[in-house]
CSV table of C-alpha atoms in Angstrom, one decimal:
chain,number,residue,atom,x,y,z
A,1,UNK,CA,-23.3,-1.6,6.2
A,2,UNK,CA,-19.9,-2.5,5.2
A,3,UNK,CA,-17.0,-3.0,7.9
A,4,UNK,CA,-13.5,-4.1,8.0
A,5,UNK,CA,-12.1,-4.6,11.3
A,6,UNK,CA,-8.4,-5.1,12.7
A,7,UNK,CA,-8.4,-5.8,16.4
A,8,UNK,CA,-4.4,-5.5,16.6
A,9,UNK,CA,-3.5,-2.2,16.8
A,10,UNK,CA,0.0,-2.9,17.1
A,11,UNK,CA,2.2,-6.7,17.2
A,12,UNK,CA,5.9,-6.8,18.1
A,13,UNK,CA,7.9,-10.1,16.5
A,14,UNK,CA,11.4,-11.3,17.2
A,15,UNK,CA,12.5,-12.1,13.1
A,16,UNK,CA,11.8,-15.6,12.4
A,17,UNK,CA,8.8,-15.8,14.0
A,18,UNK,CA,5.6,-16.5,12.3
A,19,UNK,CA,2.9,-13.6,12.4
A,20,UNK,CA,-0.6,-13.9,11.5
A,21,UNK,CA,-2.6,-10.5,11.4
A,22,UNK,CA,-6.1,-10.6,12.2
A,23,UNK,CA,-9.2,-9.4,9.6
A,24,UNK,CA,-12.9,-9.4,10.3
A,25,UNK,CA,-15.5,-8.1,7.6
A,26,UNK,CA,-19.2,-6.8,7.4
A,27,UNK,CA,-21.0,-6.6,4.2
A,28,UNK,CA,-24.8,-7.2,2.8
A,29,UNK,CA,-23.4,-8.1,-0.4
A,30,UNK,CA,-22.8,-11.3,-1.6
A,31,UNK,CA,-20.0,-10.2,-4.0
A,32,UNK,CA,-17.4,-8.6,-3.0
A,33,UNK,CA,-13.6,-8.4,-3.0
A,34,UNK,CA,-10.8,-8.5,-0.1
A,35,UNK,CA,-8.1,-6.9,0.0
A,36,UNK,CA,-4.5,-7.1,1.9
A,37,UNK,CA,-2.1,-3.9,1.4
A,38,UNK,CA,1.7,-3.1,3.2
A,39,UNK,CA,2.6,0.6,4.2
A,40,UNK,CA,5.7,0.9,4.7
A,41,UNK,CA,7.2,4.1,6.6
A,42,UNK,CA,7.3,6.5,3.2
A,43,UNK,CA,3.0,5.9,2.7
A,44,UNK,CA,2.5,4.0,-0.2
A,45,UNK,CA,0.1,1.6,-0.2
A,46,UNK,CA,1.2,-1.8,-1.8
A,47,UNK,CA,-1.3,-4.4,-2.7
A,48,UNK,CA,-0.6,-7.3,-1.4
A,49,UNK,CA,-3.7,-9.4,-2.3
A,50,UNK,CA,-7.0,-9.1,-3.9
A,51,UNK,CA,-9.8,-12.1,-3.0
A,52,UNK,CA,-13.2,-12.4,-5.0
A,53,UNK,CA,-16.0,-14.0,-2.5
A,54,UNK,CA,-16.7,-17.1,-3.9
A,55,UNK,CA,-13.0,-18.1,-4.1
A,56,UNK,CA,-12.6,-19.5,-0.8
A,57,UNK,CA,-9.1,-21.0,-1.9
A,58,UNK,CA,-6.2,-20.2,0.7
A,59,UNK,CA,-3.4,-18.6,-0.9
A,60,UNK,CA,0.2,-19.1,-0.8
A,61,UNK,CA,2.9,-16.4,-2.1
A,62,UNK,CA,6.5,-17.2,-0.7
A,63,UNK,CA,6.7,-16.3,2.9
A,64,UNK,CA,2.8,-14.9,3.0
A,65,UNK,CA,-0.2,-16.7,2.9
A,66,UNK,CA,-3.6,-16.2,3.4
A,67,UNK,CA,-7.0,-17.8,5.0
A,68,UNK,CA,-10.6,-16.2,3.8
A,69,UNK,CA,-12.9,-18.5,5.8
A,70,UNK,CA,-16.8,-16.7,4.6
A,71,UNK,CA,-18.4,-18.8,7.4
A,72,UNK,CA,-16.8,-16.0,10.2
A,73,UNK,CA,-16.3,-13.6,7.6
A,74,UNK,CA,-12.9,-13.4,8.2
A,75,UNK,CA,-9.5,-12.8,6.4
A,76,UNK,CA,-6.1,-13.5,8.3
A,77,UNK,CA,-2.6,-12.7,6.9
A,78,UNK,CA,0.2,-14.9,8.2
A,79,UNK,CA,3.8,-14.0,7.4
A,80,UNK,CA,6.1,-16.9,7.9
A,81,UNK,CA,9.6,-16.4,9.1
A,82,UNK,CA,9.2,-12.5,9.5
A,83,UNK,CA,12.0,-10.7,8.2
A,84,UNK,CA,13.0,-6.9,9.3
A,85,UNK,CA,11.6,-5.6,6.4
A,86,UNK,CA,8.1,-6.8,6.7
A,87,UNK,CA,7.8,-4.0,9.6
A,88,UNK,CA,5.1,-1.8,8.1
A,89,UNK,CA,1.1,-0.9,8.8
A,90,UNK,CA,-0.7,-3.5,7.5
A,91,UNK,CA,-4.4,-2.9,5.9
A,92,UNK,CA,-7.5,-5.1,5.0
A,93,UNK,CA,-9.8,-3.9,3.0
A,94,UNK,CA,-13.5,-4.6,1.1
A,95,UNK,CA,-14.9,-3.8,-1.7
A,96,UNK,CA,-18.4,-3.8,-3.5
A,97,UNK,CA,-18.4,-5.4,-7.2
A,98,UNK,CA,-18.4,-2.1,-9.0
A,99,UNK,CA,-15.2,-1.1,-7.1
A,100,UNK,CA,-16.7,2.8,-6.4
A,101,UNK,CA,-16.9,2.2,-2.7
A,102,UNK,CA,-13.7,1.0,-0.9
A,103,UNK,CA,-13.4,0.3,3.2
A,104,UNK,CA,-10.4,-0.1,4.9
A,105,UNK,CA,-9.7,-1.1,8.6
A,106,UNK,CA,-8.0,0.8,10.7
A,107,UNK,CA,-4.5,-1.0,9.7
A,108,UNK,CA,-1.9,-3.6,12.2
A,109,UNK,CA,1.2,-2.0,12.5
A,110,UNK,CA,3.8,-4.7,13.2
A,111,UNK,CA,7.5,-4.8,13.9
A,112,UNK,CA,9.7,-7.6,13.2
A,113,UNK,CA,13.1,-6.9,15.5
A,114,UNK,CA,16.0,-8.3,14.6
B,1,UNK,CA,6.1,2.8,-16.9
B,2,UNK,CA,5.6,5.7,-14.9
B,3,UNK,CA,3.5,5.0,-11.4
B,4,UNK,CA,1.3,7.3,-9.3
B,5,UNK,CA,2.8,10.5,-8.8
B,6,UNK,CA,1.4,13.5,-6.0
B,7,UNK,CA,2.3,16.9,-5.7
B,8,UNK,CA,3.1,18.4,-3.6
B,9,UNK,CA,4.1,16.1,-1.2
B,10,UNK,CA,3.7,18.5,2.0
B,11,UNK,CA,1.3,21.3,2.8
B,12,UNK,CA,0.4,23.6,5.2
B,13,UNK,CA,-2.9,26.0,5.6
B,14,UNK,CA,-4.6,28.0,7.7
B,15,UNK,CA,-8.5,26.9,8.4
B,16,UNK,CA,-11.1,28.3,6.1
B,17,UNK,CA,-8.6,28.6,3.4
B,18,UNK,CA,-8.6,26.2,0.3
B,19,UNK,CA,-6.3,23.3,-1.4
B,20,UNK,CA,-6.0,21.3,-4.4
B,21,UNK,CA,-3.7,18.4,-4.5
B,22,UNK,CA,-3.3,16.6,-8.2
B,23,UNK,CA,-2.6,13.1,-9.0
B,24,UNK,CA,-1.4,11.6,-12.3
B,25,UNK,CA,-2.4,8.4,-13.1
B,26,UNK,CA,-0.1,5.6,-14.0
B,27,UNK,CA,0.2,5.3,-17.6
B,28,UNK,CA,-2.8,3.8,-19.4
B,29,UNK,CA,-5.1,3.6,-16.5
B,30,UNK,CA,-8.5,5.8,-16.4
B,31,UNK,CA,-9.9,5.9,-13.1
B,32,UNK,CA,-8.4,7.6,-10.2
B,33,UNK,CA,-9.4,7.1,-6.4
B,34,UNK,CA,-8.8,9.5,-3.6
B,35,UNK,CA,-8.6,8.3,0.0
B,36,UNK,CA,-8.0,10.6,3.2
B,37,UNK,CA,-5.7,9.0,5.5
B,38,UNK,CA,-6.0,10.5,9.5
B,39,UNK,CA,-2.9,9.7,11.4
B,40,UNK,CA,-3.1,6.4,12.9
B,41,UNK,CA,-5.8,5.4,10.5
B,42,UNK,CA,-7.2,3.7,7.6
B,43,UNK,CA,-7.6,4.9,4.5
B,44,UNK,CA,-11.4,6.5,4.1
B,45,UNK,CA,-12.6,6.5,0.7
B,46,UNK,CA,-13.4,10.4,-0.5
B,47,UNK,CA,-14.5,9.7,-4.6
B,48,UNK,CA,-13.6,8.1,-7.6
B,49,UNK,CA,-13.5,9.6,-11.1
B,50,UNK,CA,-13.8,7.5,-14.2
B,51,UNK,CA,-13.3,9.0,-17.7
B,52,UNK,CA,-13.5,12.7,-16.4
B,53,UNK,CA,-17.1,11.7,-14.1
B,54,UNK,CA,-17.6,11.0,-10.9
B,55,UNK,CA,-18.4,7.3,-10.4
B,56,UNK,CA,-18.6,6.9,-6.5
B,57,UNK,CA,-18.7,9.1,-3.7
B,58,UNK,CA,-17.9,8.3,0.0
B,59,UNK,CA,-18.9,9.8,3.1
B,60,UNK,CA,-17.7,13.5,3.0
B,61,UNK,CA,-18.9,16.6,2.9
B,62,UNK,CA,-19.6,18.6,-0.7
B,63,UNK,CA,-16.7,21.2,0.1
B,64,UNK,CA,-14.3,17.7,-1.3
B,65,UNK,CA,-14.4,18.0,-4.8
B,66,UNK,CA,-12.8,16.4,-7.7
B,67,UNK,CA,-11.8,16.8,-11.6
B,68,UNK,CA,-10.2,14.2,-13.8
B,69,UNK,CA,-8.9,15.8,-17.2
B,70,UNK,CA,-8.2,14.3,-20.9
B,71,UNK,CA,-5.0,12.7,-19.8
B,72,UNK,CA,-7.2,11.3,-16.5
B,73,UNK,CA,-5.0,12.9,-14.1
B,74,UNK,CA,-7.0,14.2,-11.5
B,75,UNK,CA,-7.1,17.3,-9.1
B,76,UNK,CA,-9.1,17.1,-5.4
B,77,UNK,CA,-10.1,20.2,-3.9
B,78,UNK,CA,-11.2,21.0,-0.1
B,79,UNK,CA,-12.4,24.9,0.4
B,80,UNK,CA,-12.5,26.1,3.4
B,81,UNK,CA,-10.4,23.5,5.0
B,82,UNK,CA,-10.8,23.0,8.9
B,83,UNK,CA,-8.1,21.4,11.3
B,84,UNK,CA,-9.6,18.0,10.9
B,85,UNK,CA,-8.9,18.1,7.3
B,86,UNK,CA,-5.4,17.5,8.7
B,87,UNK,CA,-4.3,13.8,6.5
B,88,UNK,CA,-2.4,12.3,4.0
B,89,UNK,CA,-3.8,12.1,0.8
B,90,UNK,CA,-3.4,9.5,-1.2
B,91,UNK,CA,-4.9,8.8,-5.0
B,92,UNK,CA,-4.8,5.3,-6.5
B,93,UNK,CA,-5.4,5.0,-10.0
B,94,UNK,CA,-6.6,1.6,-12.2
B,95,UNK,CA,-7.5,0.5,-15.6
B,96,UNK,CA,-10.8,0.6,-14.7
B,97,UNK,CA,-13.4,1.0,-12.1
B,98,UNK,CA,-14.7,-3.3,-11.2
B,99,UNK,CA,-12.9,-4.3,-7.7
B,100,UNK,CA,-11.3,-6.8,-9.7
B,101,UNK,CA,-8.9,-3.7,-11.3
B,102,UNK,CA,-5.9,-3.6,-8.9
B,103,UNK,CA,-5.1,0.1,-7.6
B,104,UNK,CA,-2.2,1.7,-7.6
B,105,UNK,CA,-1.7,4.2,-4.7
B,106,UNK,CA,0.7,7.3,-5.0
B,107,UNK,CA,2.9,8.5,-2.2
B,108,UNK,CA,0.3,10.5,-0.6
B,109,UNK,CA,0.5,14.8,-0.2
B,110,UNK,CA,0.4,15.1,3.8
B,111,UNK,CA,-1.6,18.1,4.4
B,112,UNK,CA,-1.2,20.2,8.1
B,113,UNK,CA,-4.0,22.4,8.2
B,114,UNK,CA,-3.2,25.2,11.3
């Protein structure tokens, strides 16, 4: 059965700190896709990062970056140099190849204080 | 482009009575997703409607249904609603059903059910 979990339920920063938010998966499949989204306070979910499993590149976008190591089935988030307005709930998520089933984790919410 | 819009944004019902909560798509994209958010969690996948069918179904009960029109804006219904129906809802829509298509959520309908 598929499985995405987030073992922080909550993480507190001072800004300027680095951050890295934790993502464990469970799946049979041996293609699927990974997914990082932000919510912010209003509820929108904003994708963040989509990751296919046999690209096992780390990813670099600005501040964020990304490690998808298959061997523990994991998917981390690190923010570097948090900024206020990275405080939001942060979700993982996996997905089969034909996209029709979708699990989430339960979702990090992390504050960056000023 | 227009994105994801839901309506209505809040709701409130009384249990055993019913709801339906519409989604239009972002412009161009044919399948819509529906997710039911409980406070404090993830996003659970309810169904996914591609080109007015029903192309995946998650865990919930038969009394969550779904339509996608012409114009692939979509409608989910919940009849006799009871007081853990009590989420936001929140549709995503794509260009397309693969994993690979990246979603685009709405801003959710938060629905109180007394």
């Amino acid at each position: 059965a598929q499985k995405v979990t987030q073992a922080q339920t909550e993480i507190s920063v001072v800004e300027k700190e680095d951050v890295t938010l934790d993502c464990v998966y469970e799946t049979r499949d041996t293609t699927y896709y990974l997914f990082w989204y932000k919510q912010p306070p209003s509820g929108e979910l904003v994708f963040l990062i989509r990751r296919n499993s046999f690209d096992e590149q780390n990813e670099i976008s600005g501040r964020y970056s990304w490690n998808f190591q298959k061997s523990t089935s994991s998917f981390n988030f690190t923010i570097t140099a948090s900024q206020v307005v990275d405080s939001a709930v942060y979700f993982c998520a996996l997905s089969d190849f034909t996209g029709n089933q979708f699990y989430f984790g339960t979702g990090t919410s992390l504050t960056v204080i000023p | 482009e227009t994105g994801v819009t839901q309506s209505p944004t809040h709701l409130i019902k009384t249990r055993g009575q019913q709801v339906t909560l519409r989604c239009s798509s972002q412009s161009g994209h044919n399948t819509v997703s529906w997710y039911q958010q409980a406070l404090g969690q993830g996003p659970q996948f309810i169904f996914q409607y591609y080109r007015e069918e029903e192309n995946g179904r998650g865990n919930f009960p038969p009394r969550f249904s779904g339509l996608q029109f012409p114009n692939y804006s979509s409608e989910l219904n919940v009849n006799a609603l009871e007081l853990d129906d009590s989420a936001l809802y929140l549709c995503a829509s794509s260009d397309g059903t693969e994993s690979y298509n990246e979603q685009f959520f709405g801003p959710g309908t938060r629905l109180t059910v007394l």
